[in-house]
Amino acid sequence: MTHTVMSGPGADPLVDLPQSLDDGTPSTSLHARIVDLLGLAICAGELASKSVFRIEELEERYGVSRSVVREAIRVLASMGMLASRRRVGVQILPASEWNLYDPQVIRWRLASPARIAQLRSLTELRTAIEPQAARLAAIRAPLADASELMGLAGKLWAAGQADDPEAFLVLDIEFHRLVLASSGNEMFAKLNTLVAEVLTGRTNYGLMPRHPHNEALQLHVDVASAIQRGNPEAAHEAMLGIMERAFNEMSSIWDGKSTQ
């Protein structure tokens, strides 16, 4: 097969990736795999900003139809990661153009060398939003949601004490999702996928404590209790405590003391 040539900085960044994906899987799966390969390459900087490639090059490299390649490019273009330029080709766009709230973009960035910067920006965003969501939940949450939060806090405590990271992750995602939803603010509620990605990323890349600290577990109980009691300031303070613990747990990573 002819060697694919990529123009611009970092020529042929896909040289080490599979030369063919046409293994009999449906075209929808093929396009999803190309989306994933290119998204990871862009986020990792292997496909440099402003570099250009042609649709024909991807057709040849992966042995797929033009319609499959065009669909993959359409998806990535909708995320702001690349753009088709007439008489030029497909150009990689700078990170400032990307939809940084897209769960796939977050996942790719967490899998890239930019992982620490992504975790820092996500945690800063959570710190700005989640304490306020908890405060509003203490004012607006239906009784059923408040009771469910108390139950989730108890299950989180049990999973943490049992050193069951898989169960802990599922419960932690659900706890924070319910706080956001109970705020009564539809914009906050839509951030639940973002929170799920950062919690999953921290767990998958070994950036969570091996054993949850009792203070962190207690803070989840405090958030739920404050919401159930209708105490907005206590709910805000307890959730802020959770965010501050997350910063402290990762501060050594951000300071360059770890390569993880």
Short mmCIF file of C-alpha atoms in Angstrom, two decimals:
data_model
loop_
_atom_site.label_atom_id
_atom_site.label_comp_id
_atom_site.label_asym_id
_atom_site.label_seq_id
_atom_site.Cartn_x
_atom_site.Cartn_y
_atom_site.Cartn_z
CA MET A 1 0.00 0.00 0.00
CA THR A 2 1.21 3.48 -0.82
CA HIS A 3 2.57 5.35 2.18
CA THR A 4 0.21 8.11 3.31
CA VAL A 5 1.70 11.59 3.32
CA MET A 6 0.36 14.17 5.71
CA SER A 7 1.21 17.79 5.02
CA GLY A 8 2.12 20.35 7.61
CA PRO A 9 4.02 19.95 10.92
CA GLY A 10 4.51 16.39 12.12
CA ALA A 11 4.16 14.74 8.69
CA ASP A 12 2.45 11.35 8.62
CA PRO A 13 1.50 11.21 12.32
CA LEU A 14 -0.66 8.13 11.73
CA VAL A 15 2.22 6.01 10.49
CA ASP A 16 2.07 3.66 13.50
CA LEU A 17 -1.73 3.23 13.42
CA PRO A 18 -3.47 0.32 11.66
CA GLN A 19 -3.23 0.44 7.89
CA SER A 20 -6.70 -1.09 7.42
CA LEU A 21 -9.92 -1.21 9.37
CA ASP A 22 -11.97 -2.99 6.72
CA ASP A 23 -12.37 -6.27 8.59
CA GLY A 24 -16.00 -6.92 7.81
CA THR A 25 -17.51 -4.80 10.56
CA PRO A 26 -20.48 -2.55 9.69
CA SER A 27 -19.69 0.85 8.17
CA THR A 28 -21.14 2.60 11.24
CA SER A 29 -18.59 0.81 13.42
CA LEU A 30 -15.79 1.58 10.97
CA HIS A 31 -16.59 5.28 11.00
CA ALA A 32 -16.72 5.27 14.83
CA ARG A 33 -13.28 3.64 14.95
CA ILE A 34 -11.83 6.22 12.57
CA VAL A 35 -13.40 8.99 14.65
CA ASP A 36 -11.74 7.53 17.74
CA LEU A 37 -8.31 7.12 16.12
CA LEU A 38 -8.29 10.64 14.68
CA GLY A 39 -9.73 12.22 17.83
CA LEU A 40 -7.03 10.62 19.97
CA ALA A 41 -4.33 11.64 17.49
CA ILE A 42 -5.53 15.25 17.46
CA CYS A 43 -5.78 15.51 21.25
CA ALA A 44 -2.35 13.91 21.66
CA GLY A 45 -0.84 16.44 19.26
CA GLU A 46 0.15 13.71 16.81
CA LEU A 47 -1.97 15.48 14.24
CA ALA A 48 -0.69 19.01 14.66
CA SER A 49 -2.89 22.08 14.58
CA LYS A 50 -3.21 23.49 11.04
CA SER A 51 -1.83 20.32 9.43
CA VAL A 52 -3.78 19.15 6.39
CA PHE A 53 -4.69 15.78 4.90
CA ARG A 54 -6.91 14.63 2.04
CA ILE A 55 -9.97 12.41 2.26
CA GLU A 56 -8.39 10.08 -0.30
CA GLU A 57 -5.46 9.46 2.04
CA LEU A 58 -7.74 8.17 4.77
CA GLU A 59 -9.68 6.02 2.30
CA GLU A 60 -6.45 4.37 1.21
CA ARG A 61 -4.92 4.02 4.62
CA TYR A 62 -7.94 2.41 6.25
CA GLY A 63 -9.36 0.63 3.24
CA VAL A 64 -12.84 2.07 3.73
CA SER A 65 -15.31 3.86 1.51
CA ARG A 66 -15.42 7.60 1.00
CA SER A 67 -18.83 7.74 2.72
CA VAL A 68 -17.33 6.20 5.88
CA VAL A 69 -14.47 8.72 5.89
CA ARG A 70 -16.80 11.63 5.21
CA GLU A 71 -19.04 10.63 8.12
CA ALA A 72 -16.04 10.44 10.47
CA ILE A 73 -14.89 13.86 9.31
CA ARG A 74 -18.42 15.24 9.76
CA VAL A 75 -18.48 14.05 13.38
CA LEU A 76 -15.08 15.55 14.18
CA ALA A 77 -16.01 18.79 12.40
CA SER A 78 -19.14 19.02 14.60
CA MET A 79 -16.77 18.93 17.60
CA GLY A 80 -14.74 21.80 16.13
CA MET A 81 -11.65 19.62 15.76
CA LEU A 82 -11.21 19.88 12.01
CA ALA A 83 -12.66 21.59 8.95
CA SER A 84 -12.85 20.80 5.26
CA ARG A 85 -11.20 23.53 3.17
CA ARG A 86 -12.04 23.69 -0.52
CA ARG A 87 -8.99 23.09 -2.72
CA VAL A 88 -6.91 22.59 0.44
CA GLY A 89 -8.13 19.44 2.19
CA VAL A 90 -9.11 18.64 5.75
CA GLN A 91 -7.38 20.91 8.25
CA ILE A 92 -6.82 20.24 11.95
CA LEU A 93 -8.15 23.11 14.05
CA PRO A 94 -6.54 24.48 17.24
CA ALA A 95 -7.86 23.42 20.65
CA SER A 96 -9.47 26.84 21.08
CA GLU A 97 -12.03 25.78 18.46
CA TRP A 98 -12.91 22.40 19.98
CA ASN A 99 -16.13 21.64 21.86
CA LEU A 100 -14.35 20.99 25.15
CA TYR A 101 -17.61 19.97 26.84
CA ASP A 102 -18.14 17.02 24.50
CA PRO A 103 -17.69 13.78 26.49
CA GLN A 104 -15.63 12.19 23.70
CA VAL A 105 -13.27 15.17 23.56
CA ILE A 106 -12.87 15.00 27.33
CA ARG A 107 -12.15 11.25 27.10
CA TRP A 108 -9.53 11.76 24.38
CA ARG A 109 -7.83 14.57 26.28
CA LEU A 110 -7.70 12.42 29.42
CA ALA A 111 -6.02 9.72 27.33
CA SER A 112 -3.46 12.20 25.97
CA PRO A 113 -0.34 13.88 27.37
CA ALA A 114 -2.67 16.80 28.22
CA ARG A 115 -4.34 14.65 30.90
CA ILE A 116 -3.21 16.71 33.89
CA ALA A 117 -4.22 20.04 32.33
CA GLN A 118 -7.62 18.55 31.46
CA LEU A 119 -8.15 17.27 35.00
CA ARG A 120 -7.18 20.63 36.45
CA SER A 121 -9.57 22.61 34.23
CA LEU A 122 -12.41 20.16 34.85
CA THR A 123 -11.89 20.24 38.62
CA GLU A 124 -11.82 24.05 38.55
CA LEU A 125 -15.11 24.02 36.65
CA ARG A 126 -16.65 21.55 39.10
CA THR A 127 -15.53 23.75 42.01
CA ALA A 128 -17.35 26.70 40.47
CA ILE A 129 -20.56 24.78 39.75
CA GLU A 130 -21.18 21.90 42.16
CA PRO A 131 -21.19 23.79 45.49
CA GLN A 132 -23.79 26.16 44.02
CA ALA A 133 -25.75 23.17 42.69
CA ALA A 134 -25.76 21.67 46.20
CA ARG A 135 -26.93 24.98 47.66
CA LEU A 136 -29.83 25.15 45.20
CA ALA A 137 -30.66 21.47 45.78
CA ALA A 138 -31.12 22.22 49.49
CA ILE A 139 -33.77 24.74 48.47
CA ARG A 140 -35.40 22.94 45.54
CA ALA A 141 -34.79 19.18 45.78
CA PRO A 142 -37.93 17.00 45.98
CA LEU A 143 -38.10 14.92 49.15
CA ALA A 144 -37.61 11.72 47.14
CA ASP A 145 -34.34 13.03 45.67
CA ALA A 146 -33.10 14.16 49.08
CA SER A 147 -33.85 10.73 50.53
CA GLU A 148 -32.13 9.02 47.60
CA LEU A 149 -29.04 11.16 48.15
CA MET A 150 -28.87 10.03 51.77
CA GLY A 151 -29.09 6.43 50.63
CA LEU A 152 -26.36 6.95 48.03
CA ALA A 153 -24.11 8.59 50.63
CA GLY A 154 -24.50 5.54 52.86
CA LYS A 155 -23.73 3.16 50.00
CA LEU A 156 -20.69 5.27 49.06
CA TRP A 157 -19.41 4.95 52.61
CA ALA A 158 -19.86 1.18 52.51
CA ALA A 159 -18.15 0.85 49.10
CA GLY A 160 -15.27 3.02 50.29
CA GLN A 161 -14.79 0.97 53.45
CA ALA A 162 -14.96 -2.25 51.43
CA ASP A 163 -12.28 -1.02 48.97
CA ASP A 164 -14.61 -1.64 46.05
CA PRO A 165 -13.50 0.97 43.47
CA GLU A 166 -15.90 -0.17 40.74
CA ALA A 167 -18.97 0.13 42.95
CA PHE A 168 -17.62 3.37 44.44
CA LEU A 169 -17.24 4.95 40.98
CA VAL A 170 -20.79 4.04 39.93
CA LEU A 171 -22.23 5.40 43.17
CA ASP A 172 -20.08 8.55 43.11
CA ILE A 173 -21.19 9.37 39.55
CA GLU A 174 -24.84 8.85 40.51
CA PHE A 175 -24.47 10.95 43.68
CA HIS A 176 -23.06 13.96 41.82
CA ARG A 177 -25.54 13.51 38.95
CA LEU A 178 -28.43 13.66 41.39
CA VAL A 179 -27.08 16.76 43.15
CA LEU A 180 -26.81 18.54 39.80
CA ALA A 181 -30.29 17.40 38.75
CA SER A 182 -31.80 18.33 42.13
CA SER A 183 -30.53 21.89 41.79
CA GLY A 184 -33.52 22.58 39.54
CA ASN A 185 -31.16 24.25 37.07
CA GLU A 186 -31.32 22.49 33.71
CA MET A 187 -27.91 23.88 32.69
CA PHE A 188 -26.27 22.40 35.79
CA ALA A 189 -28.03 19.09 35.21
CA LYS A 190 -26.53 18.79 31.73
CA LEU A 191 -23.03 18.83 33.23
CA ASN A 192 -23.55 15.34 34.65
CA THR A 193 -21.77 13.69 31.69
CA LEU A 194 -18.77 15.96 32.21
CA VAL A 195 -18.58 15.02 35.89
CA ALA A 196 -18.93 11.34 35.01
CA GLU A 197 -16.00 11.58 32.59
CA VAL A 198 -13.68 13.25 35.09
CA LEU A 199 -14.54 10.78 37.85
CA THR A 200 -14.09 7.86 35.47
CA GLY A 201 -10.84 9.30 34.15
CA ARG A 202 -9.39 9.79 37.62
CA THR A 203 -10.27 6.19 38.48
CA ASN A 204 -9.04 4.64 35.23
CA TYR A 205 -5.71 6.47 35.33
CA GLY A 206 -5.01 5.76 38.99
CA LEU A 207 -5.55 9.34 40.12
CA MET A 208 -7.96 8.50 42.94
CA PRO A 209 -6.80 7.48 46.42
CA ARG A 210 -6.53 3.70 46.75
CA HIS A 211 -8.71 3.97 49.84
CA PRO A 212 -11.21 6.86 50.07
CA HIS A 213 -10.44 9.06 53.04
CA ASN A 214 -13.05 9.03 55.81
CA GLU A 215 -13.32 12.81 55.59
CA ALA A 216 -14.27 12.59 51.90
CA LEU A 217 -16.88 9.95 52.69
CA GLN A 218 -18.25 12.06 55.55
CA LEU A 219 -18.46 15.12 53.31
CA HIS A 220 -20.76 13.23 50.93
CA VAL A 221 -22.96 12.36 53.91
CA ASP A 222 -22.87 16.02 54.99
CA VAL A 223 -23.96 17.21 51.52
CA ALA A 224 -26.88 14.78 51.47
CA SER A 225 -27.87 15.59 55.05
CA ALA A 226 -27.80 19.34 54.44
CA ILE A 227 -29.94 18.97 51.31
CA GLN A 228 -32.41 16.78 53.19
CA ARG A 229 -32.59 19.33 56.04
CA GLY A 230 -32.99 22.20 53.60
CA ASN A 231 -29.80 23.95 54.74
CA PRO A 232 -28.32 25.61 51.61
CA GLU A 233 -25.21 27.07 53.23
CA ALA A 234 -24.22 23.77 54.85
CA ALA A 235 -24.77 21.97 51.55
CA HIS A 236 -22.58 24.50 49.73
CA GLU A 237 -19.83 24.24 52.35
CA ALA A 238 -19.79 20.44 52.35
CA MET A 239 -19.67 20.20 48.55
CA LEU A 240 -16.92 22.80 48.47
CA GLY A 241 -15.04 20.57 50.90
CA ILE A 242 -15.34 17.66 48.47
CA MET A 243 -13.93 19.80 45.65
CA GLU A 244 -11.06 21.06 47.83
CA ARG A 245 -10.16 17.48 48.73
CA ALA A 246 -10.08 16.60 45.03
CA PHE A 247 -7.65 19.48 44.45
CA ASN A 248 -5.47 18.41 47.35
CA GLU A 249 -5.40 14.79 46.21
CA MET A 250 -4.16 15.82 42.78
CA SER A 251 -2.02 18.81 43.72
CA SER A 252 1.19 16.79 43.76
CA ILE A 253 0.40 15.63 40.22
CA TRP A 254 -0.19 19.17 39.02
CA ASP A 255 3.03 20.30 40.70
CA GLY A 256 4.93 17.82 38.54
CA LYS A 257 5.71 15.36 41.33
CA SER A 258 4.06 12.55 39.38
CA THR A 259 4.03 11.60 35.73
CA GLN A 260 0.66 9.91 35.93
#
